[in-house]
Amino acid sequence: MNLTLYGYDDHWIVIDCGMMIRQDLPHSPLQVPNLDTPRALEIAPKALFITHGHEDHIGAVAWLWPRWSCPIYATPLAAGLLRLKFAEHQLASDAIRVIDPGEAVESGPFALRFLPVTHSIPESCALMMLVGDYKVLHTGDWKLDPAPLIGPSVDAATFRALAPVDLLVGDSTNAPIPGRAASEGDVAKALTRAIEQCTGRVVVSCFASNLARVLAVGRAAQQCGRRISLMGRSMERMVSVARGLGYLDDLPATVPTHDLGYLPPSEVVIIATGSQGEPRAALQRLASGRHPHVDLEAGDTVIFSAKAIPGNERPIEQLKRRFSQLNVALFDENNHPELHATGHPAQEEMKTLYGWVSPRHLLPVHGEARHQQAHQALAEELGICAPLAPVNGDIIAFDNEGLRVETHYPQPPCIVTQNSPAPHPGLESPQHPHRRGSLFLALPVTASETGWVRIGRLLLDADATSPMDEESFSDWLDDQLDDIAADTLADLRLALQPRIIAWLTEHMQHMPAIHLQIMAAETPSSLLLDDEP
């Protein structure tokens, strides 16, 4: 969830504070970072720095910031989104301080500069930190886009001036992918071509935060003689904040959804939320015929201008089946991959940036284990020292001797319930109210045509528990996944719960408290996806 603590001489700062949606739990609750470890270590951060405004980087701020009450530094768009969240939580926003891309700020021994990079939301920034005798570059999410539509391309001279960097903490999301990511400019041209060939009403679904994509759809609609309408609360909110900052001055005027019935279908383009099959999003209401102002019909077209986030494949397929039943034409990543571009760098972009800044050490973050490992391999090819693939809860030291993990602290899930974050009870059973020790299991899975398959390593973190045969447990778990029929991660978790308890009861001397997290993972052959919510 992208919360990183940096400390020097007992002065600590935080970079980003995101949340995730737990698709494996009933009602898909929010999960936020667990602050038990910083509290136990008496770490009280003096400042929070935000790299960009995506939910997995700012989504937990309103929940966790009251425990810190420190200044929050963010660029104008991220700051505007945070102010809306603070207002919803009835929090004063005085602590939110606007920093323009390119500006510098200090916090104790840390001197930080916000360096503009391109990503799938405007004003994304890498953070250059000068602290002690070290230069540390925290890239955040980035790519090298020659035609980003909104905002400038990355300035090579700015990054060359940083060289050499002692440590680069870098985005691994697309590290296994050769070549370069597609440009938003290319996607804009593809969208125009797609909309030109449509005859009826057109619905384009994309992430609300991808303002360049929203602008591209608006321009394409205008070129094709169509009017645009925004559908979905998050889309309306994001566009409203962006317009206030002058980012969408070129976006054509929008038609309220309640007036769409007065326009011929051939003159309409709807920009809607819900590309990931979210049950309450605008696209779901359209597919099920529950939207109060629009009824899709044969001859209309739905364009998915977003890739499926791992774990969302089944709800997306169900959504598409509903559209097919309406005889609605579908454009998606399978038949029109040119209609989306990732916001993360592929290998050639990484090589270019690393050639500019000449990092001596690399810490690969974001993505799954195989993405970090691919990042390490790339670093080794470039002569960069990258000995670690960190996991959540690692305390990592960096000094003249390089990088090393000093210790690891388990990170039990922290779920937002009844408007407050609280530790999740995991697989608690009333038959065992007092277990010995704790066992934390992180199970990465992906959906297949026949069920669920484990991808990558099973993460086991045992604290004061009796020993167990991890290899036998992993083999048994794979057999269970083959046997279980479940449509969603939540159903899979419910089916696994009693089986895991039964197996551990049979094979362990003392039954520990169990904390299970099932994570949506990608198959190794698939392309990597954006991390937008």
Short mmCIF file of C-alpha atoms in Angstrom, two decimals:
data_model
loop_
_atom_site.label_atom_id
_atom_site.label_comp_id
_atom_site.label_asym_id
_atom_site.label_seq_id
_atom_site.Cartn_x
_atom_site.Cartn_y
_atom_site.Cartn_z
CA MET A 1 0.00 0.00 0.00
CA ASN A 2 3.01 2.19 -0.72
CA LEU A 3 3.71 3.52 2.76
CA THR A 4 7.48 3.89 3.18
CA LEU A 5 9.23 5.25 6.26
CA TYR A 6 12.68 6.84 5.97
CA GLY A 7 14.69 7.58 9.11
CA TYR A 8 17.99 9.34 9.81
CA ASP A 9 19.30 10.31 13.27
CA ASP A 10 15.90 9.42 14.79
CA HIS A 11 14.10 11.83 12.45
CA TRP A 12 11.46 10.01 10.39
CA ILE A 13 9.40 10.94 7.34
CA VAL A 14 6.69 9.06 5.40
CA ILE A 15 6.38 8.81 1.63
CA ASP A 16 2.85 7.95 0.44
CA CYS A 17 0.04 6.34 2.40
CA GLY A 18 -2.24 4.21 0.24
CA MET A 19 -4.98 1.66 0.70
CA MET A 20 -6.21 -1.43 -1.13
CA ILE A 21 -9.55 -3.18 -1.62
CA ARG A 22 -9.66 -6.65 -0.06
CA GLN A 23 -11.49 -8.60 -2.75
CA ASP A 24 -11.10 -11.84 -0.78
CA LEU A 25 -13.24 -10.60 2.12
CA PRO A 26 -17.04 -10.21 2.17
CA HIS A 27 -18.26 -6.79 0.99
CA SER A 28 -14.71 -5.96 -0.29
CA PRO A 29 -13.62 -3.74 2.62
CA LEU A 30 -10.70 -1.31 2.58
CA GLN A 31 -7.33 -2.31 4.00
CA VAL A 32 -4.86 0.32 5.21
CA PRO A 33 -1.27 0.02 6.44
CA ASN A 34 -0.85 -1.37 9.94
CA LEU A 35 0.86 1.17 12.22
CA ASP A 36 1.55 -1.24 15.11
CA THR A 37 5.24 -1.58 14.19
CA PRO A 38 6.03 2.16 14.02
CA ARG A 39 4.14 2.66 17.26
CA ALA A 40 6.04 -0.15 19.00
CA LEU A 41 9.35 1.29 17.75
CA GLU A 42 8.28 4.79 18.87
CA ILE A 43 8.57 6.10 15.33
CA ALA A 44 6.64 9.37 15.03
CA PRO A 45 7.01 10.76 11.48
CA LYS A 46 7.55 14.51 11.21
CA ALA A 47 6.20 14.90 7.67
CA LEU A 48 4.24 13.03 4.98
CA PHE A 49 5.20 13.43 1.32
CA ILE A 50 2.85 12.38 -1.50
CA THR A 51 4.23 11.39 -4.91
CA HIS A 52 0.87 11.46 -6.75
CA GLY A 53 -2.89 11.28 -6.28
CA HIS A 54 -3.76 7.62 -6.94
CA GLU A 55 -5.75 5.83 -4.25
CA ASP A 56 -2.99 3.30 -3.59
CA HIS A 57 -0.78 6.27 -2.65
CA ILE A 58 -3.20 8.61 -0.83
CA GLY A 59 -6.23 6.45 0.03
CA ALA A 60 -5.31 5.82 3.69
CA VAL A 61 -4.18 9.34 4.59
CA ALA A 62 -7.51 10.44 6.08
CA TRP A 63 -7.63 7.24 8.16
CA LEU A 64 -4.05 7.28 9.49
CA TRP A 65 -2.90 10.90 9.47
CA PRO A 66 -4.77 11.77 12.72
CA ARG A 67 -2.30 9.48 14.51
CA TRP A 68 0.59 11.61 13.23
CA SER A 69 -0.77 15.17 12.87
CA CYS A 70 2.27 16.12 10.81
CA PRO A 71 2.53 18.38 7.75
CA ILE A 72 1.45 16.80 4.44
CA TYR A 73 3.28 17.92 1.30
CA ALA A 74 1.53 17.25 -2.03
CA THR A 75 1.28 18.72 -5.51
CA PRO A 76 -1.91 20.71 -6.29
CA LEU A 77 -4.00 17.87 -7.75
CA ALA A 78 -3.15 15.39 -4.98
CA ALA A 79 -3.67 18.13 -2.39
CA GLY A 80 -7.12 18.90 -3.83
CA LEU A 81 -8.12 15.25 -3.68
CA LEU A 82 -6.84 14.99 -0.10
CA ARG A 83 -8.84 18.04 0.93
CA LEU A 84 -12.01 16.37 -0.34
CA LYS A 85 -11.18 13.25 1.68
CA PHE A 86 -10.48 15.31 4.79
CA ALA A 87 -13.80 17.12 4.39
CA GLU A 88 -15.61 13.76 4.15
CA HIS A 89 -13.89 12.69 7.39
CA GLN A 90 -14.63 16.06 9.01
CA LEU A 91 -10.91 16.78 9.38
CA ALA A 92 -9.34 20.22 9.08
CA SER A 93 -7.06 20.43 6.05
CA ASP A 94 -4.61 23.00 7.46
CA ALA A 95 -1.81 20.39 7.49
CA ILE A 96 -2.02 19.92 3.70
CA ARG A 97 0.66 22.08 2.08
CA VAL A 98 0.79 22.52 -1.68
CA ILE A 99 4.15 21.96 -3.39
CA ASP A 100 4.54 22.65 -7.08
CA PRO A 101 6.45 20.07 -9.14
CA GLY A 102 10.10 21.09 -9.10
CA GLU A 103 9.99 22.69 -5.64
CA ALA A 104 12.09 21.67 -2.64
CA VAL A 105 11.21 21.34 1.05
CA GLU A 106 13.10 20.38 4.19
CA SER A 107 12.20 18.21 7.18
CA GLY A 108 14.94 17.92 9.79
CA PRO A 109 18.03 16.43 8.11
CA PHE A 110 16.03 15.61 4.95
CA ALA A 111 16.07 17.97 1.97
CA LEU A 112 13.58 16.78 -0.68
CA ARG A 113 12.82 17.99 -4.17
CA PHE A 114 9.70 17.03 -6.15
CA LEU A 115 10.86 16.00 -9.65
CA PRO A 116 8.10 15.81 -12.32
CA VAL A 117 7.66 12.44 -14.05
CA THR A 118 4.98 11.14 -16.41
CA HIS A 119 2.43 8.62 -15.14
CA SER A 120 -1.29 7.95 -15.64
CA ILE A 121 -2.26 10.92 -13.46
CA PRO A 122 -0.92 14.49 -13.74
CA GLU A 123 1.66 15.94 -11.36
CA SER A 124 3.30 12.63 -10.51
CA CYS A 125 6.71 13.22 -8.99
CA ALA A 126 9.82 11.34 -8.01
CA LEU A 127 11.40 12.53 -4.76
CA MET A 128 15.09 13.33 -4.58
CA MET A 129 16.33 13.18 -0.99
CA LEU A 130 19.57 14.62 0.32
CA VAL A 131 20.18 13.33 3.83
CA GLY A 132 23.53 13.11 5.59
CA ASP A 133 26.08 12.19 2.94
CA TYR A 134 23.55 10.28 0.82
CA LYS A 135 21.51 10.98 -2.29
CA VAL A 136 18.39 8.82 -2.47
CA LEU A 137 15.93 8.86 -5.39
CA HIS A 138 12.43 7.53 -4.63
CA THR A 139 10.90 7.20 -8.10
CA GLY A 140 7.24 6.69 -7.18
CA ASP A 141 5.20 5.52 -10.19
CA TRP A 142 6.60 6.73 -13.51
CA LYS A 143 7.19 6.12 -17.21
CA LEU A 144 8.92 7.98 -20.06
CA ASP A 145 6.07 9.16 -22.28
CA PRO A 146 7.07 11.37 -25.23
CA ALA A 147 3.44 12.51 -25.70
CA PRO A 148 1.67 12.49 -22.30
CA LEU A 149 -1.24 14.80 -23.42
CA ILE A 150 -1.31 16.49 -19.99
CA GLY A 151 1.88 17.95 -18.55
CA PRO A 152 5.44 17.87 -19.90
CA SER A 153 7.60 14.90 -20.75
CA VAL A 154 10.36 13.93 -18.31
CA ASP A 155 13.28 16.40 -18.48
CA ALA A 156 16.42 14.35 -19.05
CA ALA A 157 18.73 17.21 -18.03
CA THR A 158 17.09 17.43 -14.59
CA PHE A 159 17.78 13.77 -13.88
CA ARG A 160 21.27 13.78 -15.39
CA ALA A 161 22.15 16.54 -12.93
CA LEU A 162 21.45 14.15 -10.04
CA ALA A 163 24.11 11.62 -11.00
CA PRO A 164 25.51 9.71 -9.30
CA VAL A 165 22.71 8.64 -6.94
CA ASP A 166 23.67 6.50 -3.95
CA LEU A 167 20.34 4.64 -3.73
CA LEU A 168 17.39 4.40 -6.11
CA VAL A 169 14.13 3.06 -4.68
CA GLY A 170 12.40 2.10 -7.89
CA ASP A 171 9.09 1.00 -9.43
CA SER A 172 9.25 -2.69 -10.41
CA THR A 173 5.72 -3.03 -11.81
CA ASN A 174 6.73 -3.60 -15.45
CA ALA A 175 10.31 -4.79 -14.89
CA PRO A 176 9.78 -8.12 -16.74
CA ILE A 177 8.46 -6.36 -19.87
CA PRO A 178 10.96 -5.63 -22.66
CA GLY A 179 10.82 -2.49 -24.77
CA ARG A 180 8.91 0.65 -23.90
CA ALA A 181 5.38 1.41 -22.72
CA ALA A 182 2.94 2.86 -25.23
CA SER A 183 2.29 6.60 -25.19
CA GLU A 184 -0.96 8.30 -24.22
CA GLY A 185 -0.67 10.15 -27.53
CA ASP A 186 -0.91 6.84 -29.40
CA VAL A 187 -3.91 5.78 -27.30
CA ALA A 188 -5.64 9.07 -28.14
CA LYS A 189 -5.29 8.38 -31.88
CA ALA A 190 -6.56 4.82 -31.42
CA LEU A 191 -9.61 6.06 -29.50
CA THR A 192 -10.49 8.46 -32.31
CA ARG A 193 -10.29 5.65 -34.88
CA ALA A 194 -12.43 3.38 -32.70
CA ILE A 195 -15.17 5.93 -32.07
CA GLU A 196 -15.27 6.90 -35.77
CA GLN A 197 -16.39 3.37 -36.71
CA CYS A 198 -19.20 3.25 -34.11
CA THR A 199 -22.79 3.96 -35.18
CA GLY A 200 -24.84 3.98 -31.98
CA ARG A 201 -24.20 5.25 -28.46
CA VAL A 202 -20.58 4.84 -27.24
CA VAL A 203 -19.55 4.19 -23.64
CA VAL A 204 -15.85 4.45 -22.77
CA SER A 205 -14.77 3.15 -19.38
CA CYS A 206 -11.42 4.14 -17.90
CA PHE A 207 -9.93 4.98 -14.52
CA ALA A 208 -11.24 8.32 -13.29
CA SER A 209 -7.73 9.39 -12.29
CA ASN A 210 -6.41 8.96 -15.85
CA LEU A 211 -7.21 12.52 -16.85
CA ALA A 212 -5.18 12.28 -20.05
CA ARG A 213 -7.43 9.41 -21.13
CA VAL A 214 -10.55 11.40 -20.22
CA LEU A 215 -9.24 14.32 -22.28
CA ALA A 216 -8.41 12.01 -25.18
CA VAL A 217 -11.95 10.59 -25.19
CA GLY A 218 -13.41 14.09 -25.06
CA ARG A 219 -11.32 15.26 -28.00
CA ALA A 220 -12.10 12.10 -29.99
CA ALA A 221 -15.82 12.54 -29.38
CA GLN A 222 -15.65 16.15 -30.56
CA GLN A 223 -13.80 15.15 -33.73
CA CYS A 224 -16.52 12.57 -34.42
CA GLY A 225 -19.35 15.07 -33.91
CA ARG A 226 -20.44 13.67 -30.54
CA ARG A 227 -21.21 15.17 -27.13
CA ILE A 228 -19.70 13.74 -23.95
CA SER A 229 -21.25 12.93 -20.58
CA LEU A 230 -19.51 11.90 -17.34
CA MET A 231 -20.98 8.99 -15.43
CA GLY A 232 -19.85 7.97 -11.94
CA ARG A 233 -19.19 9.97 -8.78
CA SER A 234 -15.42 9.44 -8.78
CA MET A 235 -15.23 10.55 -12.42
CA GLU A 236 -17.20 13.72 -11.73
CA ARG A 237 -15.12 14.50 -8.63
CA MET A 238 -11.77 13.95 -10.35
CA VAL A 239 -12.74 16.04 -13.38
CA SER A 240 -14.05 18.81 -11.12
CA VAL A 241 -10.77 19.05 -9.19
CA ALA A 242 -8.71 18.88 -12.39
CA ARG A 243 -10.77 21.58 -14.09
CA GLY A 244 -10.25 23.85 -11.10
CA LEU A 245 -6.50 23.49 -11.64
CA GLY A 246 -6.74 24.19 -15.38
CA TYR A 247 -5.86 20.70 -16.57
CA LEU A 248 -9.00 20.10 -18.64
CA ASP A 249 -9.52 23.47 -20.27
CA ASP A 250 -9.66 21.67 -23.65
CA LEU A 251 -12.27 19.16 -22.51
CA PRO A 252 -15.52 19.80 -24.41
CA ALA A 253 -18.59 20.82 -22.46
CA THR A 254 -20.36 17.89 -20.84
CA VAL A 255 -24.01 16.90 -21.02
CA PRO A 256 -25.70 15.95 -17.71
CA THR A 257 -26.70 12.28 -17.71
CA HIS A 258 -30.35 13.19 -17.14
CA ASP A 259 -30.35 15.02 -20.50
CA LEU A 260 -28.87 12.19 -22.58
CA GLY A 261 -32.31 10.94 -23.55
CA TYR A 262 -32.83 14.08 -25.65
CA LEU A 263 -29.81 13.32 -27.89
CA PRO A 264 -29.69 10.78 -30.74
CA PRO A 265 -27.47 7.81 -29.74
CA SER A 266 -25.09 8.55 -32.62
CA GLU A 267 -24.24 11.90 -31.00
CA VAL A 268 -23.33 10.55 -27.56
CA VAL A 269 -20.11 9.38 -25.86
CA ILE A 270 -20.36 8.47 -22.17
CA ILE A 271 -17.17 8.36 -20.08
CA ALA A 272 -17.96 5.97 -17.24
CA THR A 273 -16.35 4.41 -14.20
CA GLY A 274 -16.44 0.67 -13.55
CA SER A 275 -13.87 -0.89 -15.89
CA GLN A 276 -12.91 -3.38 -13.14
CA GLY A 277 -16.44 -4.77 -12.69
CA GLU A 278 -17.09 -2.87 -9.45
CA PRO A 279 -20.62 -3.78 -8.30
CA ARG A 280 -21.82 -0.21 -7.66
CA ALA A 281 -20.06 1.58 -10.51
CA ALA A 282 -21.76 3.26 -13.47
CA LEU A 283 -20.82 0.54 -15.98
CA GLN A 284 -22.44 -2.15 -13.85
CA ARG A 285 -25.70 -0.16 -13.71
CA LEU A 286 -25.67 0.22 -17.49
CA ALA A 287 -25.05 -3.49 -18.02
CA SER A 288 -27.89 -4.52 -15.73
CA GLY A 289 -30.36 -1.94 -17.04
CA ARG A 290 -30.49 -0.14 -13.70
CA HIS A 291 -29.32 3.31 -14.78
CA PRO A 292 -32.14 5.84 -14.37
CA HIS A 293 -31.35 7.85 -17.52
CA VAL A 294 -29.68 5.55 -20.05
CA ASP A 295 -30.69 2.18 -21.53
CA LEU A 296 -28.10 0.52 -23.77
CA GLU A 297 -29.38 -1.41 -26.78
CA ALA A 298 -28.23 -3.28 -29.86
CA GLY A 299 -25.93 -1.14 -31.97
CA ASP A 300 -24.31 0.59 -29.02
CA THR A 301 -20.61 0.09 -28.19
CA VAL A 302 -18.74 -0.24 -24.89
CA ILE A 303 -14.98 0.43 -24.95
CA PHE A 304 -12.84 -0.79 -22.04
CA SER A 305 -9.90 1.62 -22.10
CA ALA A 306 -8.22 -0.13 -19.16
CA LYS A 307 -6.65 -3.51 -18.48
CA ALA A 308 -8.06 -5.94 -15.94
CA ILE A 309 -6.40 -5.64 -12.55
CA PRO A 310 -5.42 -9.14 -11.31
CA GLY A 311 -8.28 -10.65 -9.32
CA ASN A 312 -10.95 -8.71 -11.21
CA GLU A 313 -11.05 -11.00 -14.25
CA ARG A 314 -14.24 -12.82 -13.27
CA PRO A 315 -16.41 -9.81 -12.40
CA ILE A 316 -15.21 -8.14 -15.59
CA GLU A 317 -16.14 -11.21 -17.65
CA GLN A 318 -19.55 -11.30 -15.99
CA LEU A 319 -19.98 -7.62 -16.85
CA LYS A 320 -19.05 -8.25 -20.47
CA ARG A 321 -21.50 -11.16 -20.69
CA ARG A 322 -24.30 -8.84 -19.64
CA PHE A 323 -23.35 -6.40 -22.38
CA SER A 324 -23.26 -9.27 -24.88
CA GLN A 325 -26.80 -10.22 -23.87
CA LEU A 326 -27.80 -6.66 -24.80
CA ASN A 327 -26.12 -7.14 -28.22
CA VAL A 328 -23.71 -4.35 -27.38
CA ALA A 329 -20.37 -4.36 -29.24
CA LEU A 330 -17.29 -4.66 -26.99
CA PHE A 331 -13.79 -3.23 -27.52
CA ASP A 332 -11.30 -4.37 -24.87
CA GLU A 333 -7.67 -5.29 -24.23
CA ASN A 334 -8.12 -8.59 -26.10
CA ASN A 335 -9.42 -7.35 -29.43
CA HIS A 336 -8.10 -3.75 -29.26
CA PRO A 337 -4.97 -3.58 -27.03
CA GLU A 338 -4.06 -0.21 -28.56
CA LEU A 339 -6.87 1.42 -26.52
CA HIS A 340 -4.86 1.38 -23.29
CA ALA A 341 -1.33 2.23 -22.16
CA THR A 342 0.27 1.37 -18.84
CA GLY A 343 1.59 4.08 -16.54
CA HIS A 344 4.76 2.20 -15.60
CA PRO A 345 8.16 1.81 -17.29
CA ALA A 346 9.28 -1.21 -19.27
CA GLN A 347 12.91 -2.29 -19.40
CA GLU A 348 14.22 0.17 -21.99
CA GLU A 349 12.76 3.11 -20.06
CA MET A 350 14.42 1.86 -16.87
CA LYS A 351 17.74 1.58 -18.67
CA THR A 352 17.35 5.14 -19.95
CA LEU A 353 16.57 6.64 -16.53
CA TYR A 354 19.27 4.65 -14.79
CA GLY A 355 21.74 5.79 -17.44
CA TRP A 356 20.84 9.36 -16.52
CA VAL A 357 21.11 9.12 -12.72
CA SER A 358 23.83 6.40 -12.41
CA PRO A 359 22.53 4.73 -9.23
CA ARG A 360 25.08 2.78 -7.18
CA HIS A 361 22.41 0.76 -5.33
CA LEU A 362 18.83 -0.22 -6.18
CA LEU A 363 15.96 -1.26 -3.92
CA PRO A 364 13.18 -2.73 -6.13
CA VAL A 365 9.68 -1.96 -4.79
CA HIS A 366 6.08 -2.33 -6.07
CA GLY A 367 4.75 -5.35 -7.90
CA GLU A 368 5.11 -8.97 -6.88
CA ALA A 369 8.22 -11.01 -6.10
CA ARG A 370 8.86 -11.91 -9.73
CA HIS A 371 8.68 -8.24 -10.75
CA GLN A 372 11.22 -7.28 -8.09
CA GLN A 373 13.46 -10.17 -9.13
CA ALA A 374 13.31 -9.07 -12.77
CA HIS A 375 14.24 -5.57 -11.57
CA GLN A 376 17.21 -7.02 -9.68
CA ALA A 377 18.34 -8.90 -12.79
CA LEU A 378 18.11 -5.71 -14.86
CA ALA A 379 20.18 -3.86 -12.24
CA GLU A 380 22.83 -6.58 -12.29
CA GLU A 381 23.00 -6.27 -16.09
CA LEU A 382 23.64 -2.54 -15.67
CA GLY A 383 26.24 -2.99 -12.94
CA ILE A 384 23.98 -1.68 -10.15
CA CYS A 385 24.10 -3.37 -6.73
CA ALA A 386 20.61 -4.73 -5.90
CA PRO A 387 20.94 -7.46 -3.23
CA LEU A 388 17.41 -7.24 -1.77
CA ALA A 389 13.81 -7.82 -2.85
CA PRO A 390 12.04 -6.29 0.18
CA VAL A 391 8.70 -7.43 1.60
CA ASN A 392 6.24 -5.57 3.80
CA GLY A 393 7.58 -5.23 7.32
CA ASP A 394 11.29 -5.21 6.48
CA ILE A 395 13.52 -2.77 8.36
CA ILE A 396 16.32 -2.04 5.90
CA ALA A 397 19.59 -0.30 6.70
CA PHE A 398 21.55 1.64 4.07
CA ASP A 399 25.04 2.92 4.78
CA ASN A 400 28.56 2.79 3.38
CA GLU A 401 28.39 -1.00 3.48
CA GLY A 402 25.29 -1.07 1.25
CA LEU A 403 21.78 -2.47 1.82
CA ARG A 404 20.82 -5.10 4.38
CA VAL A 405 17.66 -6.26 6.15
CA GLU A 406 18.14 -5.66 9.87
CA THR A 407 14.90 -7.27 11.01
CA HIS A 408 11.38 -8.08 9.87
CA TYR A 409 8.07 -7.34 11.55
CA PRO A 410 4.88 -9.22 10.54
CA GLN A 411 2.17 -6.94 9.17
CA PRO A 412 -1.28 -8.28 10.10
CA PRO A 413 -4.09 -6.89 7.92
CA CYS A 414 -5.70 -3.66 9.15
CA ILE A 415 -9.26 -3.38 7.85
CA VAL A 416 -11.44 -0.27 7.89
CA THR A 417 -14.63 -1.24 9.74
CA GLN A 418 -17.27 1.14 11.04
CA ASN A 419 -15.21 4.10 9.79
CA SER A 420 -12.10 3.20 11.78
CA PRO A 421 -9.09 0.97 11.00
CA ALA A 422 -8.77 -2.16 13.14
CA PRO A 423 -6.71 -5.36 12.94
CA HIS A 424 -8.52 -8.07 11.06
CA PRO A 425 -9.14 -11.23 13.09
CA GLY A 426 -7.98 -13.51 10.28
CA LEU A 427 -9.25 -17.06 10.68
CA GLU A 428 -10.24 -16.88 14.31
CA SER A 429 -12.25 -19.86 15.52
CA PRO A 430 -14.39 -19.89 18.67
CA GLN A 431 -13.11 -23.39 19.41
CA HIS A 432 -9.59 -22.00 19.84
CA PRO A 433 -9.81 -18.64 21.61
CA HIS A 434 -6.29 -18.85 23.05
CA ARG A 435 -3.76 -20.10 20.52
CA ARG A 436 -0.01 -20.12 20.88
CA GLY A 437 1.83 -17.77 18.57
CA SER A 438 0.73 -16.33 15.24
CA LEU A 439 0.95 -17.60 11.68
CA PHE A 440 0.69 -15.09 8.83
CA LEU A 441 -0.06 -16.51 5.38
CA ALA A 442 -0.04 -14.52 2.14
CA LEU A 443 -1.40 -16.58 -0.75
CA PRO A 444 -1.03 -15.14 -4.29
CA VAL A 445 -3.52 -16.70 -6.71
CA THR A 446 -4.82 -16.12 -10.19
CA ALA A 447 -8.04 -17.25 -11.85
CA SER A 448 -7.87 -19.99 -14.47
CA GLU A 449 -10.53 -21.54 -16.68
CA THR A 450 -10.99 -24.37 -14.17
CA GLY A 451 -10.54 -22.56 -10.85
CA TRP A 452 -7.75 -20.89 -8.90
CA VAL A 453 -3.99 -21.42 -9.19
CA ARG A 454 -1.23 -20.34 -6.81
CA ILE A 455 1.26 -18.01 -8.51
CA GLY A 456 4.72 -17.46 -7.04
CA ARG A 457 5.76 -18.21 -3.52
CA LEU A 458 3.52 -18.79 -0.52
CA LEU A 459 4.62 -16.33 2.16
CA LEU A 460 4.66 -17.80 5.64
CA ASP A 461 5.65 -15.78 8.69
CA ALA A 462 5.46 -17.74 11.96
CA ASP A 463 5.84 -16.10 15.36
CA ALA A 464 6.34 -18.41 18.36
CA THR A 465 4.47 -21.26 16.70
CA SER A 466 5.34 -24.94 16.71
CA PRO A 467 7.23 -26.05 13.56
CA MET A 468 5.40 -27.14 10.42
CA ASP A 469 6.34 -28.77 7.11
CA GLU A 470 5.99 -25.83 4.72
CA GLU A 471 6.57 -27.94 1.60
CA SER A 472 3.82 -30.39 2.52
CA PHE A 473 1.49 -27.52 3.39
CA SER A 474 2.14 -25.84 0.03
CA ASP A 475 1.48 -29.07 -1.88
CA TRP A 476 -1.72 -29.64 0.09
CA LEU A 477 -2.81 -26.06 -0.55
CA ASP A 478 -2.34 -26.46 -4.30
CA ASP A 479 -4.57 -29.55 -4.22
CA GLN A 480 -7.26 -27.59 -2.36
CA LEU A 481 -7.18 -24.80 -4.93
CA ASP A 482 -7.72 -27.39 -7.67
CA ASP A 483 -10.68 -28.79 -5.77
CA ILE A 484 -12.48 -25.57 -4.76
CA ALA A 485 -15.09 -24.01 -7.04
CA ALA A 486 -15.35 -20.30 -6.16
CA ASP A 487 -16.27 -17.32 -8.34
CA THR A 488 -14.62 -14.61 -6.25
CA LEU A 489 -11.68 -14.21 -3.89
CA ALA A 490 -14.15 -13.77 -1.04
CA ASP A 491 -15.78 -17.13 -1.88
CA LEU A 492 -12.35 -18.73 -2.15
CA ARG A 493 -11.38 -17.47 1.28
CA LEU A 494 -14.57 -18.75 2.85
CA ALA A 495 -13.99 -22.18 1.31
CA LEU A 496 -10.34 -22.34 2.38
CA GLN A 497 -10.96 -21.20 5.96
CA PRO A 498 -12.21 -24.46 7.51
CA ARG A 499 -9.82 -26.59 5.46
CA ILE A 500 -6.74 -24.67 6.60
CA ILE A 501 -7.83 -24.82 10.22
CA ALA A 502 -8.39 -28.58 9.91
CA TRP A 503 -5.00 -29.19 8.29
CA LEU A 504 -3.09 -27.12 10.85
CA THR A 505 -4.97 -28.71 13.72
CA GLU A 506 -3.87 -32.13 12.45
CA HIS A 507 -0.25 -31.24 11.67
CA MET A 508 0.80 -28.74 14.37
CA GLN A 509 1.29 -29.42 18.05
CA HIS A 510 -0.14 -26.04 19.11
CA MET A 511 -2.74 -24.20 17.08
CA PRO A 512 -1.57 -20.61 16.38
CA ALA A 513 -3.65 -17.53 15.63
CA ILE A 514 -3.91 -17.51 11.85
CA HIS A 515 -3.97 -14.45 9.61
CA LEU A 516 -4.68 -15.19 5.95
CA GLN A 517 -4.41 -12.79 3.05
CA ILE A 518 -5.35 -13.96 -0.45
CA MET A 519 -3.86 -11.70 -3.09
CA ALA A 520 -4.74 -11.45 -6.76
CA ALA A 521 -1.62 -12.18 -8.80
CA GLU A 522 -0.80 -12.23 -12.48
CA THR A 523 0.16 -15.19 -14.61
CA PRO A 524 3.80 -14.90 -15.70
CA SER A 525 2.82 -14.62 -19.36
CA SER A 526 0.45 -11.69 -18.92
CA LEU A 527 1.28 -8.04 -19.30
CA LEU A 528 1.51 -5.98 -16.15
CA LEU A 529 -1.19 -3.54 -15.22
CA ASP A 530 -1.69 -0.05 -13.94
CA ASP A 531 -2.09 0.36 -10.19
CA GLU A 532 -4.92 2.82 -10.35
CA PRO A 533 -7.95 2.02 -8.25
#
